[in-house]
């Protein structure tokens, strides 16, 4: 997994996620991509902040909105681009696509197309680590919609009763597709549910990277040292639609604009300028470098070979 | 009964399962058993009785009542190198686990492009005949035959129960292991040693020339009982125990049907879209269709939920008598009069 050496790398990774999903959005608009995808634009600080608190051996599970988790974990942009384009050299050799990018041997246990589908799976990885006395941690990313699924409750209860080394990270982006948290919950403060399961829960500003890093480090440390699971609710927002076909009928332009004004990349870049980690006015140059890297990855992927048709019949069984 | 491995002795189906799990857990620290009441209670049907005393609560794990959750947990543990045995107390409760089995266990390897393995075993008792009524008596195994990526086994004897469970634990794929409540006390010869019954191989449990009876699980014994009665009247049935429903051993079924020219499937699940339909379809769409001299027949559960009353329950289930009747209709020389 990716080791974040300095604060600039955190910024670059957030930019890479944004550049990647903006590119994917653009390709859909051109009709150059098959299928669908869900964009992480706006939520970049959550994946980067949490994953930067991890170390080699730790594992994560992502969601259908999963490009950000994979890139923050250090998956290769080219192999991800190839998967989006359905190419044989993609992470899943063209069989998974956007919603199933995984690198199991590296510890990225997969994006998951089923809302809350990986919440039990993450408990299993953590259960194995505990049973084998390995000081590894498992992180589960999920959205506010997943909290409404039954397995959310089952998983948090199991993790707490067995004191499993799990960090549950709820990316509360305010909408489960079109359903706002206000319409989906009587009590929409998701972190408060933690108390009912007997674990600590905290709400954090999901647009503010240093705050996420702080609560994630605390939760990861607790898990690693045998203190059991935690629930982090990161308040965030997806700037783009739920997926490529969203007409945004359930929210206002003003609301989107308001959230964009607290952009996690802009805020973190300003901090870095202040601290001297980033040259004043240095952001556009870094942006250019990252956007070019992503562009090059998709160009490379576009020229990669298609999978053999017969490969569709392979890999059903090991 | 002596066998290739040396010593065999008569034990129950329940004991054979326990023996397989115990041997696997002694040999491989990554194997564990998890489910509701599998620990000190010994499992609802006593299959794991005594195991927590040997292996401790870390490896024989009582779970909260969270079938989806602990099924998912087993899948996740398998992804990182463990070999879980998940017990679902009644197979009816598997409805809670559908996302985990169908969308997760069955799909992860394929959708990750072959870059993952899920060596996961889920044991569960199915079947009726216990007076437990509609929510504790179903035979839902055909659902999973319909899902590529899963294997489905359904042993009928203590010997196969032990050998198939050990084979399932060796298998790098998710395996659904169907037991039957009315088989747990059934006795049979079982070698003491470790051995495997290969997944995907049917067994010809009785040879005959006149009709092929294909079955699996508890009702395989109904087929054998029927065959003995029919033999008194000079009808020699060949009885096949599929043992594995997916992947299905079509070659053995086809070979037998080509010999006898007649096929009866005996299955406990409801007839409509049951796994017996798949057995029949593979015969009639293949070369062996031309070997048939009668239309195939199915003896299956009626298309109703399982009722409580003993007589009502018996009325909707397969029985040796119903198998005998079906075979007699089929060998009747007046073509087309069978029902």
XYZ file of C-alpha atoms in Angstrom, chain A residues 59 83 91-93 95-97 99-102 104-105 108-125 127-133 136 151 154-155 157-158 161-162 164 311-318, chain B residues 29-32 34 57-59 61-70 72-82 96 99-100 103-104 106 108-117 147-151 171-174 246-247:
112
model
C -6.588 -3.754 4.507
C -10.063 -1.642 -15.999
C -6.954 -4.886 -12.313
C -9.779 -7.327 -12.994
C -8.789 -8.092 -16.589
C -14.327 -8.460 -15.767
C -14.979 -6.067 -12.916
C -15.058 -2.518 -14.175
C -17.411 -1.048 -9.145
C -15.123 -4.022 -8.531
C -11.567 -2.760 -8.632
C -9.490 -4.774 -6.187
C -6.491 -8.389 -2.783
C -2.858 -9.394 -2.418
C -7.349 -3.632 -1.195
C -10.152 -6.153 -0.684
C -12.318 -4.644 -3.337
C -14.762 -1.970 -4.222
C -18.234 -3.395 -3.817
C -21.282 -2.759 -5.944
C -23.685 -3.734 -3.181
C -24.381 -1.039 -0.621
C -23.054 -2.341 2.736
C -21.960 -5.535 0.972
C -18.471 -5.462 2.410
C -19.334 -4.742 6.028
C -19.322 -8.409 7.025
C -16.289 -9.093 4.840
C -14.236 -6.454 6.611
C -15.138 -8.048 9.945
C -13.824 -11.348 8.581
C -10.454 -9.885 7.679
C -11.364 -11.493 12.783
C -8.576 -13.379 11.001
C -5.997 -10.782 12.081
C -7.104 -11.048 15.676
C -7.217 -14.833 15.653
C -3.694 -15.019 14.145
C -2.448 -12.388 16.581
C -3.216 -5.452 11.372
C -25.862 -5.837 7.814
C -24.932 -6.984 12.399
C -21.380 -5.987 11.523
C -22.374 -5.518 16.770
C -20.044 -8.409 15.876
C -18.650 -7.811 20.888
C -15.458 -9.485 19.632
C -12.227 -6.617 16.269
C -11.730 -15.322 -20.931
C -15.389 -14.538 -20.085
C -15.771 -18.227 -19.277
C -12.723 -18.379 -17.023
C -12.228 -17.604 -13.338
C -15.677 -18.680 -12.194
C -13.952 -21.301 -10.053
C -10.411 -21.459 -8.747
C -4.967 -23.987 12.220
C -6.742 -21.791 9.660
C -9.928 -23.882 9.849
C -12.576 -22.678 12.274
C -18.648 -20.377 13.425
C -13.986 -20.602 21.891
C -11.498 -18.977 19.504
C -12.058 -21.694 16.909
C -17.305 -19.573 17.761
C -20.811 -18.826 18.988
C -22.167 -15.907 17.008
C -24.826 -13.276 17.579
C -27.996 -13.987 15.568
C -26.603 -12.334 12.466
C -26.587 -14.799 9.574
C -25.730 -12.193 6.948
C -23.044 -10.730 9.167
C -21.229 -13.915 10.061
C -19.887 -12.125 5.348
C -17.320 -12.515 8.085
C -16.511 -15.997 6.825
C -16.063 -14.675 3.289
C -13.731 -11.925 4.478
C -11.716 -14.337 6.597
C -11.405 -16.643 3.575
C -10.136 -13.741 1.437
C -7.217 -13.286 3.837
C -6.273 -16.937 4.127
C -8.564 -18.563 6.688
C -30.775 -13.807 5.420
C -26.422 -11.019 -0.699
C -23.351 -12.457 0.947
C -23.287 -11.233 -4.733
C -20.151 -11.680 -2.649
C -19.907 -16.391 -5.671
C -15.498 -12.036 -5.838
C -13.135 -14.291 -7.721
C -14.729 -13.673 -11.083
C -15.244 -9.942 -10.819
C -11.708 -9.504 -9.506
C -10.491 -11.229 -12.669
C -9.380 -14.432 -10.956
C -7.172 -12.556 -8.505
C -8.835 -13.867 -5.337
C -9.928 -17.134 -3.749
C -25.441 -19.307 -9.212
C -22.131 -19.816 -11.025
C -19.238 -19.529 -8.607
C -20.827 -21.625 -5.880
C -20.545 -25.382 -5.469
C -11.587 -26.626 -2.233
C -10.521 -23.038 -2.974
C -14.118 -22.111 -3.865
C -17.218 -21.412 -1.796
C -23.224 -28.222 -8.700
C -21.131 -28.949 -10.672
